[in-house]
XYZ file of C-alpha atoms in Angstrom:
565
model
C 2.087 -85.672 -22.192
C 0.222 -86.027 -25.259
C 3.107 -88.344 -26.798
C 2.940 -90.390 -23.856
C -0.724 -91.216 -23.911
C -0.185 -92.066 -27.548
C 2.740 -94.611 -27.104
C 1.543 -96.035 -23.481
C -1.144 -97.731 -25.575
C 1.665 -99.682 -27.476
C 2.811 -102.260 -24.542
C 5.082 -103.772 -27.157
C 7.297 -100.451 -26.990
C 11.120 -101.512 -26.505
C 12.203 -97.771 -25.739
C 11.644 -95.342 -22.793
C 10.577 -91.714 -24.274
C 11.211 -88.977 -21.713
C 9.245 -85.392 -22.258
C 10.168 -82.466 -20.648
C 7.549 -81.495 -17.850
C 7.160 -77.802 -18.403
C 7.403 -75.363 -21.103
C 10.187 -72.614 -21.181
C 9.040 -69.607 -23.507
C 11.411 -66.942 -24.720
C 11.381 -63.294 -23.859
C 12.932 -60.494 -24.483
C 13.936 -59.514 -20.720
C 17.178 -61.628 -20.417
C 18.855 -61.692 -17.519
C 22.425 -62.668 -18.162
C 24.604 -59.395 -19.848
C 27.791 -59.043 -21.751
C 26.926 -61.500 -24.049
C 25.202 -61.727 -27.759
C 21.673 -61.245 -28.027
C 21.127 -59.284 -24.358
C 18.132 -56.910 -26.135
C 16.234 -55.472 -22.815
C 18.797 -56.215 -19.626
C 17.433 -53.798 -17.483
C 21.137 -53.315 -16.578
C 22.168 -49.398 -16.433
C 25.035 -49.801 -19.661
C 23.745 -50.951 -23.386
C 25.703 -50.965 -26.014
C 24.717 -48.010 -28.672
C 24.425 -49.597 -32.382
C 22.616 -46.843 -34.134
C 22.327 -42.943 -32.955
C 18.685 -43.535 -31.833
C 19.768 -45.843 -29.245
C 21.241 -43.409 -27.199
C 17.689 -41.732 -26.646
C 16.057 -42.878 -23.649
C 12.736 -42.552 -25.750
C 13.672 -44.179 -28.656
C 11.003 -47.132 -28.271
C 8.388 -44.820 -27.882
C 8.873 -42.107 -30.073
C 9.147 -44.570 -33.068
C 5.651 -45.576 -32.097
C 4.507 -42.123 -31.993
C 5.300 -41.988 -35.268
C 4.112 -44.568 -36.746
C 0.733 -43.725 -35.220
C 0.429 -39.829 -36.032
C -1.765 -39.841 -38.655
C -4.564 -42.201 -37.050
C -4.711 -39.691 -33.778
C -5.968 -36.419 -34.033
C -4.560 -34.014 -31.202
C -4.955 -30.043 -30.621
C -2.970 -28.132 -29.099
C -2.821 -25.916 -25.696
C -2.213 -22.204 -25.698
C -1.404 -21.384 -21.977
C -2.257 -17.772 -20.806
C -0.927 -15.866 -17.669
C -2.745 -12.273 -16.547
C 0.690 -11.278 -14.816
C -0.269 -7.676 -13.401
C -2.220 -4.730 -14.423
C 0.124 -1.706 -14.309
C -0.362 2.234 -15.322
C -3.425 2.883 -14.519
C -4.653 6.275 -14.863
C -8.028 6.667 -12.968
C -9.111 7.712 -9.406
C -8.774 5.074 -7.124
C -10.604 5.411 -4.123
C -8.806 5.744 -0.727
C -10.827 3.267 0.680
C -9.723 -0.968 -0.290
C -11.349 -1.519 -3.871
C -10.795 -4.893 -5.083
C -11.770 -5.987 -9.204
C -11.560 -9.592 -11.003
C -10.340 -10.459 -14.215
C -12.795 -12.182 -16.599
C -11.676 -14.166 -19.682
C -14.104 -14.601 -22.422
C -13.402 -16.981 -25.595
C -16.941 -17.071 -26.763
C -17.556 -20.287 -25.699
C -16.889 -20.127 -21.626
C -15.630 -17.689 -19.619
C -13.632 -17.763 -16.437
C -13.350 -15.543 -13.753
C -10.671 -14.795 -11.127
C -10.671 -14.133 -7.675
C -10.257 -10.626 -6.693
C -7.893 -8.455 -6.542
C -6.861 -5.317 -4.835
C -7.283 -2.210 -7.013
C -3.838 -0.539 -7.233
C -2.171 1.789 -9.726
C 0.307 -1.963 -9.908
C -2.035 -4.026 -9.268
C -0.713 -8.140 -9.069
C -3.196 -10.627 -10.513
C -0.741 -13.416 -11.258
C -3.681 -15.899 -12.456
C -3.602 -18.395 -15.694
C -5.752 -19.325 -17.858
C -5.984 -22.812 -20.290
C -7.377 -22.890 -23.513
C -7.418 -25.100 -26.580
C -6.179 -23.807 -29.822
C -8.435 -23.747 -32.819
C -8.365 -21.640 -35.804
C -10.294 -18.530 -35.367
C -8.592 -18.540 -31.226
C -10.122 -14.753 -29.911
C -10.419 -14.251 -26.160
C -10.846 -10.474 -24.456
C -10.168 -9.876 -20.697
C -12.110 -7.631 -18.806
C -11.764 -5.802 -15.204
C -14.551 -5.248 -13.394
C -14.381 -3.354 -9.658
C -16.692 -4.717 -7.246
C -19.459 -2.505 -6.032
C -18.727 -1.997 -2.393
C -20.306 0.119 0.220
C -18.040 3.513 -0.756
C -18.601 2.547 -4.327
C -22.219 2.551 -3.915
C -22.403 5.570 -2.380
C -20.534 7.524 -5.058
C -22.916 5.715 -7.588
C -26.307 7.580 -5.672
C -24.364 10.463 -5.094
C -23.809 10.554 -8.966
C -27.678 9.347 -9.647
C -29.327 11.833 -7.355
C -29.812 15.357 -9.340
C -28.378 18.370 -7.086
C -31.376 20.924 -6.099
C -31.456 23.944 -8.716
C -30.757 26.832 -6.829
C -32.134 30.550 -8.213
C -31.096 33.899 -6.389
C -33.100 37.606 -7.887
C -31.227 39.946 -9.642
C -29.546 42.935 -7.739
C -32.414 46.080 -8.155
C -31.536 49.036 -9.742
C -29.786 52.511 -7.683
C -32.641 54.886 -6.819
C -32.191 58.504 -7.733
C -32.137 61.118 -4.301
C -32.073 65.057 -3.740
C -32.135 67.422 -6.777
C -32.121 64.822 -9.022
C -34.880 63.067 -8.600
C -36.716 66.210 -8.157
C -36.080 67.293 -11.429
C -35.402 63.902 -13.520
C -38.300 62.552 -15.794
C -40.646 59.872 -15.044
C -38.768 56.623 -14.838
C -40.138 53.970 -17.539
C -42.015 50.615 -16.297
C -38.844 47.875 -15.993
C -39.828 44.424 -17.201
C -39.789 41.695 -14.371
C -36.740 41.148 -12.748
C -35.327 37.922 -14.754
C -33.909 35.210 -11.807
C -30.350 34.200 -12.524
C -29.046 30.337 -12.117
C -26.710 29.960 -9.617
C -23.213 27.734 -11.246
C -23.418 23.859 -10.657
C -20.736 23.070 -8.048
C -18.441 21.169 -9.654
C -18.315 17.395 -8.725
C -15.192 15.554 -7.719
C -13.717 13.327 -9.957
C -14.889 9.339 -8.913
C -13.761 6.130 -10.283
C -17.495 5.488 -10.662
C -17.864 8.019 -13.834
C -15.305 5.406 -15.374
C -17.424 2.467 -14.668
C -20.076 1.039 -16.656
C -23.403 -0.924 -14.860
C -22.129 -4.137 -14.626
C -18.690 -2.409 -12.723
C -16.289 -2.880 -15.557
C -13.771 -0.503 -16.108
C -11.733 -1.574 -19.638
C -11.078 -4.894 -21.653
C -8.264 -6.133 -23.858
C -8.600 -7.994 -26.673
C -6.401 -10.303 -27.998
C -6.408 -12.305 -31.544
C -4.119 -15.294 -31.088
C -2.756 -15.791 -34.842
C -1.001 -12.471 -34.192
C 0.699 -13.815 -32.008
C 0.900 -17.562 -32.598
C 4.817 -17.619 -33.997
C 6.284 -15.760 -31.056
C 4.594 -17.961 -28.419
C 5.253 -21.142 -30.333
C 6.623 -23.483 -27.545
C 8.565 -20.525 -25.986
C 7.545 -18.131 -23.315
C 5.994 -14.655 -24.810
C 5.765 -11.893 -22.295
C 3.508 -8.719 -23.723
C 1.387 -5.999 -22.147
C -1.925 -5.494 -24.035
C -3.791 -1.758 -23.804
C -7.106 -1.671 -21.177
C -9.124 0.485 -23.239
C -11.778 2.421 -20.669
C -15.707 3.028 -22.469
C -17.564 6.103 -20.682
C -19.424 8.826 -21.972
C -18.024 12.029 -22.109
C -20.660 13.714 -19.842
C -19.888 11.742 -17.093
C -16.677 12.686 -17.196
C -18.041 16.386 -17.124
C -20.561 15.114 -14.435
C -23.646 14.890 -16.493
C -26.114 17.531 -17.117
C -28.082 19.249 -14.709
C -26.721 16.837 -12.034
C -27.180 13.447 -13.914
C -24.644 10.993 -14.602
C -23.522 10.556 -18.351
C -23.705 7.058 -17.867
C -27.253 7.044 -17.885
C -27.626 9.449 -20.831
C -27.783 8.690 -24.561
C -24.366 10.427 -25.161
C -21.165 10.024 -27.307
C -19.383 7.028 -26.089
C -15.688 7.822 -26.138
C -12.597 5.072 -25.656
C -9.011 5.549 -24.622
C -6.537 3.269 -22.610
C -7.061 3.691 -18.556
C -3.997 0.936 -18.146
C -1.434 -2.468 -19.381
C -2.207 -6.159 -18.896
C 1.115 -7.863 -18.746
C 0.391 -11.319 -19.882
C 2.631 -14.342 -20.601
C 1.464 -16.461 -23.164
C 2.686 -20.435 -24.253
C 1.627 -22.138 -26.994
C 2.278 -26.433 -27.095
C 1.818 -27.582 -30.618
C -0.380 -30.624 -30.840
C 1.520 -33.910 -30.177
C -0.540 -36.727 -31.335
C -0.008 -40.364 -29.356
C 1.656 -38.631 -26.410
C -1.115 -39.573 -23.135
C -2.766 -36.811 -22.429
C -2.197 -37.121 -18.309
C 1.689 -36.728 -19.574
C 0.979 -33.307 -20.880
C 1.766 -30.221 -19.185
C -1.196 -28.658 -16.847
C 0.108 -25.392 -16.304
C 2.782 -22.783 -17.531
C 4.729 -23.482 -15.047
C 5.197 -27.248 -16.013
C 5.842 -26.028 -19.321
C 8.818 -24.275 -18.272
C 9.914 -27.244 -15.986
C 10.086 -29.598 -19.216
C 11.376 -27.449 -21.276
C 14.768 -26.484 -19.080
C 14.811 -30.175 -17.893
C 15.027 -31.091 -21.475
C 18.035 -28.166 -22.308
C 19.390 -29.693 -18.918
C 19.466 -33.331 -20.582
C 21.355 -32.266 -24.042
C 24.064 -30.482 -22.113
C 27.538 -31.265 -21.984
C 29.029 -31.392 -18.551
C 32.463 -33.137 -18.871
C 34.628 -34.938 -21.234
C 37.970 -36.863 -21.357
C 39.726 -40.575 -20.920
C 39.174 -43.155 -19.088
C 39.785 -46.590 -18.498
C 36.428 -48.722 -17.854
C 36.343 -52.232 -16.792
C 33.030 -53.454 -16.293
C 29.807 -52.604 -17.441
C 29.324 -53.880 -21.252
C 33.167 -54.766 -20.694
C 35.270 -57.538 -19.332
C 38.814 -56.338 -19.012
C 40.640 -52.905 -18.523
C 39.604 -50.605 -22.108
C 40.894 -47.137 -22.503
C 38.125 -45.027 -23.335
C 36.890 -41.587 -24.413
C 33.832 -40.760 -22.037
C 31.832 -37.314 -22.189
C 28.669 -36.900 -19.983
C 26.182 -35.682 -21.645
C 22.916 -34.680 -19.291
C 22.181 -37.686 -17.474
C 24.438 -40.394 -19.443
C 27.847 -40.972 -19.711
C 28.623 -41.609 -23.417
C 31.941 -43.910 -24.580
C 33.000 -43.034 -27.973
C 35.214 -45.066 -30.470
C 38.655 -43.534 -30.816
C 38.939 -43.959 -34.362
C 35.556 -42.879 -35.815
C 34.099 -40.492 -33.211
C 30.941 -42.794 -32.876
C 29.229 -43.479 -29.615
C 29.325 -47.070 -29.032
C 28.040 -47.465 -25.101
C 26.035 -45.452 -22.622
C 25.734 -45.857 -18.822
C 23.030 -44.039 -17.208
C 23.500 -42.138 -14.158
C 20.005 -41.956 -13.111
C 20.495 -45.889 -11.675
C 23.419 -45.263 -10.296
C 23.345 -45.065 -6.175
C 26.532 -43.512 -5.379
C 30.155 -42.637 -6.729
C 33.125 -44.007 -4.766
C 36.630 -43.001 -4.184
C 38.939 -46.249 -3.748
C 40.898 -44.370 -1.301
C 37.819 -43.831 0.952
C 35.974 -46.423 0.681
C 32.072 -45.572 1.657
C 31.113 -47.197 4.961
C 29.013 -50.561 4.994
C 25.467 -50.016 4.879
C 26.209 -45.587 3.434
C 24.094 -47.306 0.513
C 20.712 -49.211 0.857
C 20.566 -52.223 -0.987
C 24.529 -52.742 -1.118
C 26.423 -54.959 0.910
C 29.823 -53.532 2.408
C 33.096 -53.947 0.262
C 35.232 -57.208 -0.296
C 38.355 -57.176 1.312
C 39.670 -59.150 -1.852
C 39.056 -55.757 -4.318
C 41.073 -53.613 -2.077
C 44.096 -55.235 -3.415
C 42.910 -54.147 -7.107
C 42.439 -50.669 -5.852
C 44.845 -47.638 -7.004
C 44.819 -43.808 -6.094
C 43.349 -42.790 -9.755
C 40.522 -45.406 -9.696
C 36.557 -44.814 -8.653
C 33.582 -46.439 -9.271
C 30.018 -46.342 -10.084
C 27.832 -48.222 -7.473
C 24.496 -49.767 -9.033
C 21.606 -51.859 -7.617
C 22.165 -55.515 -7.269
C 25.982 -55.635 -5.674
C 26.784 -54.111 -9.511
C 29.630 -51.432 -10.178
C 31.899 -50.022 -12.931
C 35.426 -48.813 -12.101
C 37.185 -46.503 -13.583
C 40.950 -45.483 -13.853
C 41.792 -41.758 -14.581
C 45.509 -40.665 -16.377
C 46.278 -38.326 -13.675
C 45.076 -36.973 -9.766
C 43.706 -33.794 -10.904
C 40.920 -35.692 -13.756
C 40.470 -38.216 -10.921
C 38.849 -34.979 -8.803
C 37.211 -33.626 -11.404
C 35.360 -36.349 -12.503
C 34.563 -37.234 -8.945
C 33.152 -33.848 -8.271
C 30.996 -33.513 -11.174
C 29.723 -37.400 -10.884
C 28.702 -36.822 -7.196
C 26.932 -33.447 -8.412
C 24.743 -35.502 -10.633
C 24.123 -38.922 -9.203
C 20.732 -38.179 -6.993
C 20.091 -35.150 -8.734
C 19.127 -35.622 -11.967
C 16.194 -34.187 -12.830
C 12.609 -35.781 -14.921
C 13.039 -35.695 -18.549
C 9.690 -35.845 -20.171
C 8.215 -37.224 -23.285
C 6.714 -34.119 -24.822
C 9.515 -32.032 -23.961
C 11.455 -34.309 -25.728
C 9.321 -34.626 -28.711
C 9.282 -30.864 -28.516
C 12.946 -30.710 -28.865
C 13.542 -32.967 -31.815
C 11.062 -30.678 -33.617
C 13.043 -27.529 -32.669
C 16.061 -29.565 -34.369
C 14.032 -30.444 -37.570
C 12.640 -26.923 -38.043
C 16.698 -25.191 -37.337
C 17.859 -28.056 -40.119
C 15.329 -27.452 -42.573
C 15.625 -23.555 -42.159
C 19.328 -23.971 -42.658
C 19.210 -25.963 -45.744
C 16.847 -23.639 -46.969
C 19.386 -20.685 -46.745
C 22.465 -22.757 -48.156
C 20.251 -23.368 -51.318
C 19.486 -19.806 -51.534
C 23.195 -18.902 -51.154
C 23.653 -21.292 -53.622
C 20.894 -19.482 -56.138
C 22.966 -16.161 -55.846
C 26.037 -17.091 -56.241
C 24.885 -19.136 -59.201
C 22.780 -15.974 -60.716
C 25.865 -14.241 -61.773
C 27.797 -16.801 -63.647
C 24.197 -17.232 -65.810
C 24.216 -13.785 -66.584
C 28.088 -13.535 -67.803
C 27.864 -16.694 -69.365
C 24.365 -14.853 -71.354
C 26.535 -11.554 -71.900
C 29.569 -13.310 -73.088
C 28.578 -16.745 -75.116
C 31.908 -18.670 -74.988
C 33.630 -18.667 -78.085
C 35.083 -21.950 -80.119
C 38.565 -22.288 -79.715
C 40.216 -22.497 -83.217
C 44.109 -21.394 -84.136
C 43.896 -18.404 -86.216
C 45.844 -18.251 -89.142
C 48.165 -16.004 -90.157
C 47.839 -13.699 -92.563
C 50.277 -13.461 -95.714
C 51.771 -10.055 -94.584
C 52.261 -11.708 -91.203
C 53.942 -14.730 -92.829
C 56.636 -12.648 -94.838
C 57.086 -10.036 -92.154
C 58.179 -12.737 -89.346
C 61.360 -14.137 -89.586
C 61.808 -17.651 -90.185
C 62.842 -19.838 -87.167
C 65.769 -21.734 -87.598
C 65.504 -25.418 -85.876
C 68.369 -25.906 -83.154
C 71.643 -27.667 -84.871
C 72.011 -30.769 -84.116
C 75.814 -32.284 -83.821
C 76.619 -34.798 -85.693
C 79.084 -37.398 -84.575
C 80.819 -40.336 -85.780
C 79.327 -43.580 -85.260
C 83.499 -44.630 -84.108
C 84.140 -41.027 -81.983
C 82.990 -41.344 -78.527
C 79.862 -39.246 -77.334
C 81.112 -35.546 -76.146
C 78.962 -34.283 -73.816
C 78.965 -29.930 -73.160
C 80.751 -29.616 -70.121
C 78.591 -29.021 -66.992
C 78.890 -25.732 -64.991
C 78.309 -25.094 -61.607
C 76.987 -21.719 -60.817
C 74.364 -19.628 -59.139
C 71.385 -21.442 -61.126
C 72.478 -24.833 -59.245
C 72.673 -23.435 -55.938
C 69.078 -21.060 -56.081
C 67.450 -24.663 -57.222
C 65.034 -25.538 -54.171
C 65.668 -28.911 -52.189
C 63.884 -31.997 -53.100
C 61.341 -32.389 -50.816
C 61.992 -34.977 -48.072
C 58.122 -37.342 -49.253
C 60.235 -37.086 -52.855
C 63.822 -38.307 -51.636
C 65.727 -41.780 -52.924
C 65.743 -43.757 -50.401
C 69.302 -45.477 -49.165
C 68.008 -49.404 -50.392
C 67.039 -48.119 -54.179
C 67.908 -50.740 -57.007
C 68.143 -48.290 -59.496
C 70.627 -45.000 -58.758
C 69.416 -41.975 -59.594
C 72.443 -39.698 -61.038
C 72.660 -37.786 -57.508
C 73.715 -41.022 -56.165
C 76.239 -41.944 -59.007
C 78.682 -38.992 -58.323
C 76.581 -36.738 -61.169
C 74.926 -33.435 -60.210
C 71.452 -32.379 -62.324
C 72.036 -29.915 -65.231
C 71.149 -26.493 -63.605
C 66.830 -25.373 -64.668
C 67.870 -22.908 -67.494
C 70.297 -25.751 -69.205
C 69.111 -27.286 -72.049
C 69.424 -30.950 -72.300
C 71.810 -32.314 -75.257
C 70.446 -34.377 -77.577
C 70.867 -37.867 -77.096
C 73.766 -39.768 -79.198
C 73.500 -41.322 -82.171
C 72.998 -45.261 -81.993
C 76.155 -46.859 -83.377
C 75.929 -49.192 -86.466
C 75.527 -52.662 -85.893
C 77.994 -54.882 -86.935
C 77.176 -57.152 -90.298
C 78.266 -60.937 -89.939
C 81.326 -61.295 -92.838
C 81.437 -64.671 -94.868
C 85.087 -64.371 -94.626
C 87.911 -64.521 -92.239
């Protein structure tokens, strides 16, 4: 528009200049396929031209990368109080209930209670965020109801002391009193304590004032390599704190609890607990992070679930990233089916099955309108159809068939494609990321042992090599006794010939030694069309392996040119 303003001020212009109205911008969502250049389809198949391609996440987890050392991110360490088992105190017969209390030294959390069984199921989690000096204790505490309070004032209240006389001494009757001396003065009859009944044995001598009853403690680095993104099921010791008078029931009818006594510990009980730890994954969203153990465990299988292989064999595709019948080798691997090149093994095209709608049989067709957003069949591809061919239905009217080499991989990949399609389950980012560390850390731990193997098998050779320094390698020379002692070896006669008798060659035999000679191998054979005969071929059999060779003839003279005739 600009351009025309500009010339429209000319009125001498003998030329019309036409300009495009709009402006067409390019982008990277095209929507045409099978062609050069398609980067971002949308379509369900994309051609794989490097082994990253084939991850789903590939986009993203390059930019996690690139950003990880400008985010800072901590990591999660996911606790569960399973149950608290073994228990070895009184337990009231009437319903006693007790929460769990976690304390890190920063918050603590409390959960709601329990009933107090020798098994008791608490089945409650706990979230915290992993530092360095990680510490957190768990402690049960009973709650003080009605029975519980009574046993506590029955304990507090000191028991009446009870005193009964001592028995008096037998009088002396008849004779001999009469004649027995005057009895001496007997100090004061001394009262005797009656024995302190002995109290029964409450789950209140076990308690302390605030009602707990034991505590765990747990430091996390002790830990910390066995929960590493893994589920860690333990059972930590509830260690009980009493005095030991209240065990005995106090003195003179008070509680040891309330007395400046020896404090003694031992374990009253187990706390099963399962513990997760989810290393710190910077750039990931936060909101796509796992909230609970249970989502932990949810990624993690979905994740095993997506690197499985489910099925494997041939096939021939048309459609998709192709335009004409191509025998194939297909494996489906989680939620993908994979082609691979037949020569070099390499994955060259995926099709995912989470877009695809439905699998269908070309001998039973699906019924119009079986899948929304799909218009019923043509009557036109019913003429293309065969009794080994299916296909994959997509969105948009869109569909892959596929031709199997026999009836029995036709139902096999028909049953395990309708066992996926609909069913495949979330595969998340961290869980993801989570694996492709696992696969680092198992590479780099296996290099490490190959070099080691390596180091000791090379240890050895140093130390023979260091025992045993190679020596040069010189001919010795004989000494003079040796020289004169050893016969002197003749050289082989050589027959001498006229230059005008023919060449006689030593007559060849034929014996064992020919026949033991192996064949020549058939790679090593002259073939039928060779030029050049070898002497197999002229009529001439090789000199058996323990014949010598003759020499060859002598060359015969050459005639001089004579001036004469």
């Amino acid at each position: 528009m600009q351009l025309r303003k500009i010339y429209d001020q000319d009125a001498e212009r003998t030329y019309h200049l036409r300009e495009p109205s709009r402006t067409i911008r390019a982008d990277d969502k095209i929507a045409h396929h099978r062609h050069a250049g398609d980067v971002d389809s949308g379509k369900a198949w994309r051609t794989v031209r490097r082994p990253s391609d084939m991850n789903e996440y590939a986009k993203e987890i390059q930019e996690i990368r690139a950003q990880a050392g400008s985010t800072k991110a901590h990591g999660k360490v996911f606790v569960k109080v399973r149950c608290l088992q073994k228990l070895c105190i009184p337990i009231p017969q009437q319903p006693t209930f007790f929460t769990c209390t976690l304390n890190n030294g920063i918050h603590f959390v409390t959960t709601p209670e329990c009933p107090l069984e020798p098994n008791a199921l608490i089945d409650q989690e706990f979230e915290l965020i992993e530092h360095g000096k990680l510490a957190f204790s768990l402690t049960i505490k009973v709650r003080k109801d009605p029975h519980i309070v009574d046993q506590i004032r029955q304990m507090a209240t000191p028991s009446p002391q009870q005193f009964m006389p001592a028995p008096p001494p037998p009088r002396p009757s008849g004779l001999r009193g009469l004649f027995s001396s005057t009895p001496k003065k007997q100090p004061k009859q001394a009262l005797l304590r009656r024995p302190t009944p002995v109290m029964e044995d409450h789950l209140v001598r076990y308690m302390k004032a605030d009602g707990s009853i034991g505590r765990a403690y747990i430091n996390f680095k002790d830990i910390v390599k066995r929960c590493d993104t893994r589920l860690f099921e333990t059972s930590y010791p509830l260690v009980g704190e009493w005095s030991e008078d209240s065990v005995r029931g106090g003195v003179a009818g008070v509680p040891g609890s309330m007395m400046s006594t020896q404090v003694s510990q031992r374990p009253i009980g187990e706390l099963v607990l399962h513990i997760f730890r989810l290393p710190p994954l910077p750039g990931v969203p936060p909101e796509t992070l796992p909230q609970s153990l249970e989502e932990c465990h949810r990624g993690l299988s979905a994740v095993a679930w997506h690197k499985k292989i489910y099925y494997q064999g041939l096939l021939t595709q048309n459609g998709g990233d192709i335009t004409s019948w191509r025998r194939r080798q297909f494996r489906i691997i989680g939620s993908n089916l994979i082609a691979y090149n037949d020569v070099t093994g390499k994955a060259i095209a995926t099709i995912s099955l989470r877009q695809a709608l439905a699998v269908e049989d070309d001998q039973n067709p699906l019924a119009p309108g079986a899948v929304p957003g799909r218009r019923g069949r043509d009557e036109s591809d019913a003429y293309f159809s065969d009794n080994r061919c299916f296909r994959l239905l997509f969105d948009n009217d869109e569909d892959i068939a596929f031709y199997a080499d026999s009836e029995e991989e036709k139902a096999e990949w028909l049953r395990i494609l309708r066992a996926l399609v609909g069913n495949i389950p979330p595969h998340p980012l961290w869980a993801e990321l989570v694996w492709q560390r696992h696969e680092q850390a198992a590479a780099a731990q296996a290099l490490t042992q190959q070099q080691a193997q390596q180091g000791h098998q090379s240890q050895p050779q140093q130390e023979e090599e260091t025992e045993s320094p190679p020596q040069p390698q010189s001919q010795s020379q004989p000494s003079a006794h040796q020289v004169h002692s050893q016969p002197m070896q003749q050289p082989p006669p050589q027959h001498i010939q006229s230059p005008r008798a023919p060449t006689q060659h030593p007559p060849i035999q034929h014996g064992q030694g020919h026949k033991s000679q192996p064949p020549i191998p058939q790679m090593w054979q002259p073939r039928a069309h060779s030029l050049s005969p070898t002497p197999t071929q002229r009529g001439r059999n090789p000199p058996p392996p323990g014949k010598q060779m003759p020499p060859p003839p002598a060359p015969l003279p050459v005639p001089r040119p004579q001036a004469w005739r």
